GROMACS .gro file of N, CA and C in nm:
model
  390
    1MET      N    1   2.854   0.122  -0.794
    1MET     CA    2   2.714   0.073  -0.782
    1MET      C    3   2.658   0.067  -0.908
    2LEU      N    4   2.601  -0.053  -0.943
    2LEU     CA    5   2.533  -0.088  -1.057
    2LEU      C    6   2.370  -0.042  -1.063
    3THR      N    7   2.329   0.006  -1.155
    3THR     CA    8   2.191   0.070  -1.136
    3THR      C    9   2.132   0.001  -1.280
    4ILE      N   10   2.035  -0.075  -1.254
    4ILE     CA   11   1.978  -0.129  -1.381
    4ILE      C   12   1.836  -0.059  -1.391
    5THR      N   13   1.808  -0.002  -1.516
    5THR     CA   14   1.668   0.054  -1.534
    5THR      C   15   1.593  -0.013  -1.633
    6ASN      N   16   1.457  -0.037  -1.582
    6ASN     CA   17   1.366  -0.097  -1.653
    6ASN      C   18   1.264  -0.010  -1.690
    7THR      N   19   1.207  -0.032  -1.794
    7THR     CA   20   1.105   0.074  -1.849
    7THR      C   21   0.974   0.012  -1.834
    8TYR      N   22   0.895   0.100  -1.770
    8TYR     CA   23   0.741   0.064  -1.738
    8TYR      C   24   0.683   0.153  -1.833
    9ARG      N   25   0.567   0.118  -1.902
    9ARG     CA   26   0.499   0.198  -1.975
    9ARG      C   27   0.358   0.228  -1.897
   10GLY      N   28   0.334   0.330  -1.844
   10GLY     CA   29   0.199   0.367  -1.792
   10GLY      C   30   0.098   0.414  -1.868
   11LYS      N   31  -0.010   0.421  -1.820
   11LYS     CA   32  -0.132   0.450  -1.900
   11LYS      C   33  -0.165   0.621  -1.874
   12CYS      N   34  -0.183   0.670  -1.987
   12CYS     CA   35  -0.208   0.821  -1.973
   12CYS      C   36  -0.378   0.833  -1.967
   13GLU      N   37  -0.420   0.934  -1.951
   13GLU     CA   38  -0.547   0.984  -1.938
   13GLU      C   39  -0.645   0.924  -2.050
   14ALA      N   40  -0.599   0.922  -2.189
   14ALA     CA   41  -0.661   0.863  -2.281
   14ALA      C   42  -0.650   0.739  -2.294
   15GLY      N   43  -0.583   0.679  -2.216
   15GLY     CA   44  -0.568   0.533  -2.224
   15GLY      C   45  -0.480   0.468  -2.321
   16ASN      N   46  -0.401   0.551  -2.395
   16ASN     CA   47  -0.304   0.514  -2.493
   16ASN      C   48  -0.182   0.489  -2.425
   17ARG      N   49  -0.130   0.370  -2.425
   17ARG     CA   50  -0.001   0.321  -2.351
   17ARG      C   51   0.110   0.375  -2.394
   18ASP      N   52   0.109   0.422  -2.519
   18ASP     CA   53   0.246   0.461  -2.576
   18ASP      C   54   0.276   0.613  -2.577
   19GLU      N   55   0.162   0.678  -2.515
   19GLU     CA   56   0.156   0.847  -2.511
   19GLU      C   57   0.273   0.876  -2.373
   20PHE      N   58   0.286   0.781  -2.284
   20PHE     CA   59   0.339   0.825  -2.150
   20PHE      C   60   0.451   0.706  -2.124
   21MET      N   61   0.559   0.729  -2.103
   21MET     CA   62   0.676   0.649  -2.047
   21MET      C   63   0.744   0.697  -1.938
   22ARG      N   64   0.749   0.605  -1.830
   22ARG     CA   65   0.813   0.649  -1.709
   22ARG      C   66   0.899   0.538  -1.675
   23GLU      N   67   1.022   0.584  -1.660
   23GLU     CA   68   1.124   0.472  -1.620
   23GLU      C   69   1.149   0.427  -1.481
   24TYR      N   70   1.154   0.332  -1.440
   24TYR     CA   71   1.170   0.317  -1.283
   24TYR      C   72   1.313   0.223  -1.279
   25THR      N   73   1.372   0.262  -1.181
   25THR     CA   74   1.507   0.164  -1.151
   25THR      C   75   1.467   0.028  -1.103
   26THR      N   76   1.541  -0.061  -1.107
   26THR     CA   77   1.514  -0.197  -1.041
   26THR      C   78   1.493  -0.169  -0.900
   27GLU      N   79   1.539  -0.088  -0.831
   27GLU     CA   80   1.539  -0.080  -0.696
   27GLU      C   81   1.383  -0.018  -0.662
   28GLU      N   82   1.344   0.083  -0.745
   28GLU     CA   83   1.200   0.117  -0.729
   28GLU      C   84   1.102   0.007  -0.765
   29ILE      N   85   1.137  -0.057  -0.845
   29ILE     CA   86   1.031  -0.168  -0.882
   29ILE      C   87   1.030  -0.274  -0.767
   30ASP      N   88   1.163  -0.306  -0.715
   30ASP     CA   89   1.153  -0.398  -0.605
   30ASP      C   90   1.103  -0.346  -0.464
   31GLU      N   91   1.110  -0.228  -0.438
   31GLU     CA   92   1.056  -0.138  -0.321
   31GLU      C   93   0.897  -0.164  -0.337
   32ARG      N   94   0.845  -0.164  -0.453
   32ARG     CA   95   0.709  -0.162  -0.456
   32ARG      C   96   0.641  -0.293  -0.457
   33LEU      N   97   0.714  -0.395  -0.504
   33LEU     CA   98   0.676  -0.529  -0.509
   33LEU      C   99   0.708  -0.584  -0.342
   34GLU      N  100   0.801  -0.548  -0.284
   34GLU     CA  101   0.812  -0.573  -0.142
   34GLU      C  102   0.721  -0.507  -0.058
   35LEU      N  103   0.669  -0.381  -0.086
   35LEU     CA  104   0.551  -0.333   0.000
   35LEU      C  105   0.449  -0.400  -0.026
   36LEU      N  106   0.414  -0.469  -0.146
   36LEU     CA  107   0.290  -0.534  -0.179
   36LEU      C  108   0.286  -0.670  -0.150
   37ASP      N  109   0.394  -0.722  -0.070
   37ASP     CA  110   0.413  -0.876  -0.046
   37ASP      C  111   0.328  -0.910   0.078
   38ARG      N  112   0.271  -0.830   0.155
   38ARG     CA  113   0.165  -0.856   0.276
   38ARG      C  114   0.045  -0.793   0.216
   39TYR      N  115  -0.064  -0.903   0.251
   39TYR     CA  116  -0.212  -0.847   0.227
   39TYR      C  117  -0.252  -0.731   0.312
   40GLU      N  118  -0.193  -0.707   0.418
   40GLU     CA  119  -0.225  -0.584   0.507
   40GLU      C  120  -0.188  -0.469   0.432
   41ARG      N  121  -0.078  -0.456   0.378
   41ARG     CA  122  -0.024  -0.330   0.305
   41ARG      C  123  -0.107  -0.295   0.161
   42ARG      N  124  -0.133  -0.441   0.122
   42ARG     CA  125  -0.227  -0.405   0.000
   42ARG      C  126  -0.340  -0.367   0.033
   43SER      N  127  -0.416  -0.408   0.146
   43SER     CA  128  -0.538  -0.388   0.198
   43SER      C  129  -0.527  -0.217   0.223
   44ILE      N  130  -0.442  -0.189   0.281
   44ILE     CA  131  -0.402  -0.032   0.330
   44ILE      C  132  -0.400   0.049   0.205
   45ALA      N  133  -0.325   0.016   0.112
   45ALA     CA  134  -0.304   0.082  -0.007
   45ALA      C  135  -0.440   0.103  -0.070
   46ARG      N  136  -0.505   0.016  -0.090
   46ARG     CA  137  -0.648   0.008  -0.155
   46ARG      C  138  -0.719   0.079  -0.092
   47PHE      N  139  -0.723   0.088   0.046
   47PHE     CA  140  -0.822   0.169   0.135
   47PHE      C  141  -0.790   0.337   0.117
   48LEU      N  142  -0.637   0.358   0.136
   48LEU     CA  143  -0.608   0.490   0.129
   48LEU      C  144  -0.635   0.536  -0.027
   49ARG      N  145  -0.623   0.461  -0.128
   49ARG     CA  146  -0.647   0.506  -0.274
   49ARG      C  147  -0.793   0.545  -0.287
   50GLU      N  148  -0.862   0.465  -0.216
   50GLU     CA  149  -1.025   0.509  -0.222
   50GLU      C  150  -1.079   0.596  -0.118
   51THR      N  151  -0.994   0.646  -0.008
   51THR     CA  152  -1.043   0.742   0.073
   51THR      C  153  -1.033   0.887   0.024
   52GLU      N  154  -1.158   0.958   0.046
   52GLU     CA  155  -1.164   1.083  -0.014
   52GLU      C  156  -1.102   1.184   0.072
   53THR      N  157  -1.036   1.174   0.162
   53THR     CA  158  -0.966   1.274   0.246
   53THR      C  159  -0.827   1.283   0.232
   54ASP      N  160  -0.759   1.379   0.238
   54ASP     CA  161  -0.633   1.404   0.209
   54ASP      C  162  -0.544   1.310   0.338
   55HIS      N  163  -0.556   1.351   0.458
   55HIS     CA  164  -0.502   1.274   0.566
   55HIS      C  165  -0.591   1.194   0.649
   56THR      N  166  -0.582   1.075   0.626
   56THR     CA  167  -0.673   0.975   0.688
   56THR      C  168  -0.603   0.943   0.819
   57PRO      N  169  -0.697   0.971   0.927
   57PRO     CA  170  -0.652   0.900   1.054
   57PRO      C  171  -0.631   0.764   1.070
   58VAL      N  172  -0.530   0.726   1.126
   58VAL     CA  173  -0.471   0.610   1.139
   58VAL      C  174  -0.565   0.508   1.218
   59SER      N  175  -0.657   0.571   1.320
   59SER     CA  176  -0.759   0.498   1.359
   59SER      C  177  -0.859   0.456   1.265
   60ASP      N  178  -0.897   0.502   1.154
   60ASP     CA  179  -0.951   0.471   1.038
   60ASP      C  180  -0.896   0.344   0.963
   61VAL      N  181  -0.771   0.357   0.954
   61VAL     CA  182  -0.680   0.252   0.886
   61VAL      C  183  -0.693   0.116   0.965
   62VAL      N  184  -0.689   0.134   1.119
   62VAL     CA  185  -0.687   0.056   1.208
   62VAL      C  186  -0.850  -0.026   1.206
   63ARG      N  187  -0.938   0.047   1.207
   63ARG     CA  188  -1.066  -0.027   1.175
   63ARG      C  189  -1.098  -0.085   1.067
   64HIS      N  190  -1.045  -0.035   0.955
   64HIS     CA  191  -1.058  -0.103   0.819
   64HIS      C  192  -0.981  -0.241   0.829
   65LEU      N  193  -0.879  -0.252   0.903
   65LEU     CA  194  -0.800  -0.371   0.891
   65LEU      C  195  -0.857  -0.482   0.983
   66GLN      N  196  -0.916  -0.423   1.097
   66GLN     CA  197  -0.977  -0.496   1.225
   66GLN      C  198  -1.093  -0.571   1.172
   67ASN      N  199  -1.160  -0.503   1.070
   67ASN     CA  200  -1.274  -0.566   1.035
   67ASN      C  201  -1.255  -0.696   0.954
   68GLN      N  202  -1.128  -0.713   0.922
   68GLN     CA  203  -1.088  -0.830   0.830
   68GLN      C  204  -1.031  -0.939   0.929
   69VAL      N  205  -1.043  -0.942   1.051
   69VAL     CA  206  -0.975  -1.016   1.153
   69VAL      C  207  -1.088  -1.033   1.266
   70GLN      N  208  -1.102  -1.165   1.315
   70GLN     CA  209  -1.228  -1.183   1.402
   70GLN      C  210  -1.165  -1.200   1.560
   71THR      N  211  -1.064  -1.231   1.612
   71THR     CA  212  -1.044  -1.239   1.753
   71THR      C  213  -0.990  -1.125   1.805
   72PRO      N  214  -1.001  -1.089   1.929
   72PRO     CA  215  -0.926  -0.975   1.996
   72PRO      C  216  -0.783  -0.962   2.006
   73ASP      N  217  -0.715  -1.086   2.020
   73ASP     CA  218  -0.569  -1.111   1.992
   73ASP      C  219  -0.519  -1.084   1.858
   74GLU      N  220  -0.598  -1.097   1.771
   74GLU     CA  221  -0.542  -1.080   1.635
   74GLU      C  222  -0.568  -0.924   1.615
   75ARG      N  223  -0.667  -0.867   1.654
   75ARG     CA  224  -0.673  -0.722   1.637
   75ARG      C  225  -0.574  -0.645   1.698
   76SER      N  226  -0.542  -0.693   1.832
   76SER     CA  227  -0.436  -0.616   1.911
   76SER      C  228  -0.297  -0.650   1.837
   77ARG      N  229  -0.262  -0.757   1.778
   77ARG     CA  230  -0.148  -0.781   1.710
   77ARG      C  231  -0.133  -0.693   1.578
   78LEU      N  232  -0.249  -0.692   1.499
   78LEU     CA  233  -0.269  -0.610   1.385
   78LEU      C  234  -0.233  -0.459   1.421
   79THR      N  235  -0.295  -0.413   1.513
   79THR     CA  236  -0.279  -0.275   1.558
   79THR      C  237  -0.141  -0.244   1.586
   80VAL      N  238  -0.058  -0.317   1.662
   80VAL     CA  239   0.073  -0.301   1.686
   80VAL      C  240   0.172  -0.296   1.540
   81ALA      N  241   0.129  -0.421   1.462
   81ALA     CA  242   0.204  -0.434   1.344
   81ALA      C  243   0.171  -0.321   1.252
   82LEU      N  244   0.048  -0.256   1.237
   82LEU     CA  245   0.036  -0.149   1.181
   82LEU      C  246   0.113  -0.040   1.219
   83ARG      N  247   0.118   0.005   1.336
   83ARG     CA  248   0.193   0.130   1.375
   83ARG      C  249   0.356   0.102   1.374
   84HIS      N  250   0.399  -0.024   1.385
   84HIS     CA  251   0.550  -0.041   1.395
   84HIS      C  252   0.623  -0.112   1.281
   85ASN      N  253   0.531  -0.175   1.182
   85ASN     CA  254   0.596  -0.231   1.076
   85ASN      C  255   0.522  -0.188   0.916
   86HIS      N  256   0.382  -0.172   0.917
   86HIS     CA  257   0.315  -0.157   0.795
   86HIS      C  258   0.329   0.001   0.764
   87LEU      N  259   0.288   0.076   0.843
   87LEU     CA  260   0.282   0.220   0.805
   87LEU      C  261   0.430   0.273   0.796
   88PRO      N  262   0.527   0.246   0.879
   88PRO     CA  263   0.662   0.289   0.830
   88PRO      C  264   0.713   0.233   0.691
   89LYS      N  265   0.687   0.110   0.674
   89LYS     CA  266   0.708   0.060   0.529
   89LYS      C  267   0.645   0.147   0.426
   90LEU      N  268   0.523   0.168   0.445
   90LEU     CA  269   0.434   0.244   0.341
   90LEU      C  270   0.518   0.399   0.314
   91ASP      N  271   0.552   0.439   0.433
   91ASP     CA  272   0.606   0.579   0.433
   91ASP      C  273   0.727   0.584   0.367
   92ALA      N  274   0.798   0.443   0.354
   92ALA     CA  275   0.945   0.470   0.291
   92ALA      C  276   0.939   0.483   0.135
   93ILE      N  277   0.848   0.481   0.072
   93ILE     CA  278   0.823   0.536  -0.049
   93ILE      C  279   0.741   0.665  -0.072
   94ASP      N  280   0.753   0.744  -0.161
   94ASP     CA  281   0.688   0.878  -0.191
   94ASP      C  282   0.553   0.864  -0.193
   95ALA      N  283   0.493   0.741  -0.229
   95ALA     CA  284   0.352   0.735  -0.234
   95ALA      C  285   0.270   0.759  -0.112
   96PHE      N  286   0.335   0.739  -0.001
   96PHE     CA  287   0.260   0.768   0.118
   96PHE      C  288   0.336   0.848   0.212
   97ASP      N  289   0.258   0.920   0.282
   97ASP     CA  290   0.323   0.997   0.399
   97ASP      C  291   0.251   0.948   0.531
   98TYR      N  292   0.316   0.900   0.633
   98TYR     CA  293   0.279   0.846   0.762
   98TYR      C  294   0.342   0.966   0.873
   99ASP      N  295   0.249   1.024   0.937
   99ASP     CA  296   0.295   1.122   1.044
   99ASP      C  297   0.260   1.056   1.162
  100SER      N  298   0.357   1.004   1.249
  100SER     CA  299   0.320   0.933   1.378
  100SER      C  300   0.275   1.041   1.483
  101ARG      N  301   0.312   1.172   1.466
  101ARG     CA  302   0.273   1.263   1.585
  101ARG      C  303   0.131   1.306   1.551
  102SER      N  304   0.091   1.300   1.435
  102SER     CA  305  -0.055   1.359   1.404
  102SER      C  306  -0.161   1.222   1.382
  103GLU      N  307  -0.100   1.111   1.400
  103GLU     CA  308  -0.155   0.980   1.379
  103GLU      C  309  -0.246   0.977   1.244
  104THR      N  310  -0.190   1.043   1.116
  104THR     CA  311  -0.236   1.038   1.002
  104THR      C  312  -0.160   0.984   0.889
  105VAL      N  313  -0.233   0.925   0.790
  105VAL     CA  314  -0.147   0.878   0.674
  105VAL      C  315  -0.210   0.931   0.556
  106GLN      N  316  -0.136   0.956   0.457
  106GLN     CA  317  -0.183   1.001   0.321
  106GLN      C  318  -0.139   0.929   0.208
  107TYR      N  319  -0.229   0.920   0.116
  107TYR     CA  320  -0.166   0.857  -0.010
  107TYR      C  321  -0.152   0.952  -0.111
  108ASN      N  322  -0.053   0.966  -0.159
  108ASN     CA  323  -0.012   1.073  -0.275
  108ASN      C  324  -0.030   1.023  -0.416
  109GLY      N  325  -0.024   0.887  -0.442
  109GLY     CA  326  -0.047   0.831  -0.580
  109GLY      C  327   0.092   0.793  -0.609
  110ASP      N  328   0.097   0.679  -0.698
  110ASP     CA  329   0.214   0.629  -0.758
  110ASP      C  330   0.171   0.551  -0.870
  111GLU      N  331   0.201   0.568  -1.003
  111GLU     CA  332   0.154   0.515  -1.099
  111GLU      C  333   0.187   0.328  -1.114
  112LEU      N  334   0.322   0.324  -1.071
  112LEU     CA  335   0.354   0.172  -1.075
  112LEU      C  336   0.297   0.109  -0.970
  113LEU      N  337   0.274   0.169  -0.847
  113LEU     CA  338   0.191   0.101  -0.746
  113LEU      C  339   0.043   0.070  -0.786
  114GLU      N  340  -0.018   0.165  -0.820
  114GLU     CA  341  -0.124   0.160  -0.901
  114GLU      C  342  -0.159   0.047  -0.987
  115SER      N  343  -0.060   0.038  -1.078
  115SER     CA  344  -0.070  -0.068  -1.153
  115SER      C  345  -0.060  -0.215  -1.120
  116LEU      N  346   0.058  -0.237  -1.028
  116LEU     CA  347   0.051  -0.365  -0.976
  116LEU      C  348  -0.062  -0.388  -0.885
  117LEU      N  349  -0.122  -0.300  -0.809
  117LEU     CA  350  -0.237  -0.325  -0.736
  117LEU      C  351  -0.363  -0.381  -0.807
  118GLU      N  352  -0.373  -0.312  -0.929
  118GLU     CA  353  -0.479  -0.348  -1.030
  118GLU      C  354  -0.451  -0.477  -1.090
  119SER      N  355  -0.338  -0.523  -1.097
  119SER     CA  356  -0.304  -0.653  -1.138
  119SER      C  357  -0.316  -0.773  -1.054
  120LEU      N  358  -0.333  -0.755  -0.906
  120LEU     CA  359  -0.340  -0.828  -0.799
  120LEU      C  360  -0.480  -0.861  -0.752
  121PRO      N  361  -0.528  -0.973  -0.752
  121PRO     CA  362  -0.665  -0.990  -0.694
  121PRO      C  363  -0.670  -0.953  -0.550
  122GLU      N  364  -0.789  -0.903  -0.497
  122GLU     CA  365  -0.797  -0.865  -0.372
  122GLU      C  366  -0.817  -1.012  -0.277
  123ALA      N  367  -0.743  -1.034  -0.186
  123ALA     CA  368  -0.733  -1.148  -0.112
  123ALA      C  369  -0.847  -1.148   0.021
  124THR      N  370  -0.908  -1.272   0.013
  124THR     CA  371  -1.008  -1.288   0.133
  124THR      C  372  -0.923  -1.346   0.242
  125VAL      N  373  -0.921  -1.293   0.372
  125VAL     CA  374  -0.843  -1.365   0.463
  125VAL      C  375  -0.942  -1.462   0.544
  126HIS      N  376  -0.898  -1.596   0.544
  126HIS     CA  377  -0.994  -1.681   0.612
  126HIS      C  378  -0.929  -1.721   0.750
  127GLN      N  379  -1.018  -1.721   0.847
  127GLN     CA  380  -0.980  -1.748   0.988
  127GLN      C  381  -1.002  -1.896   1.013
  128SER      N  382  -0.893  -1.961   1.083
  128SER     CA  383  -0.908  -2.090   1.112
  128SER      C  384  -1.010  -2.113   1.234
  129GLU      N  385  -1.080  -2.234   1.219
  129GLU     CA  386  -1.178  -2.250   1.335
  129GLU      C  387  -1.094  -2.329   1.439
  130GLU      N  388  -1.154  -2.293   1.549
  130GLU     CA  389  -1.086  -2.359   1.688
  130GLU      C  390  -1.183  -2.439   1.744
   0.00000   0.00000   0.00000
């Protein structure tokens, strides 16, 4: 198996980019990029990053996402997608812990993910008029 290592320079507390270097494998970088390829997961990651509790109830995450859509059908689909797609994908990397039994999710922090989120604009979801 071929492993390619890319170097990502992270920021340290003082803001000097040369004081801290963390190496990520191509697989780790690809995982984070894939994780952020959907606006729902970017929105969840930003929401959890700003949440002040350790374990956030899934119902809070659902409410946060449902505020971004307008119709009941979209809200229902979003709730199902959250539990069966988005939260398990977030849980696949160490930055998130999703516990389906307690219905909670926790953000543990991830330097590369943080950097990628900061470089991406926040999307506005536009609803089509019927």
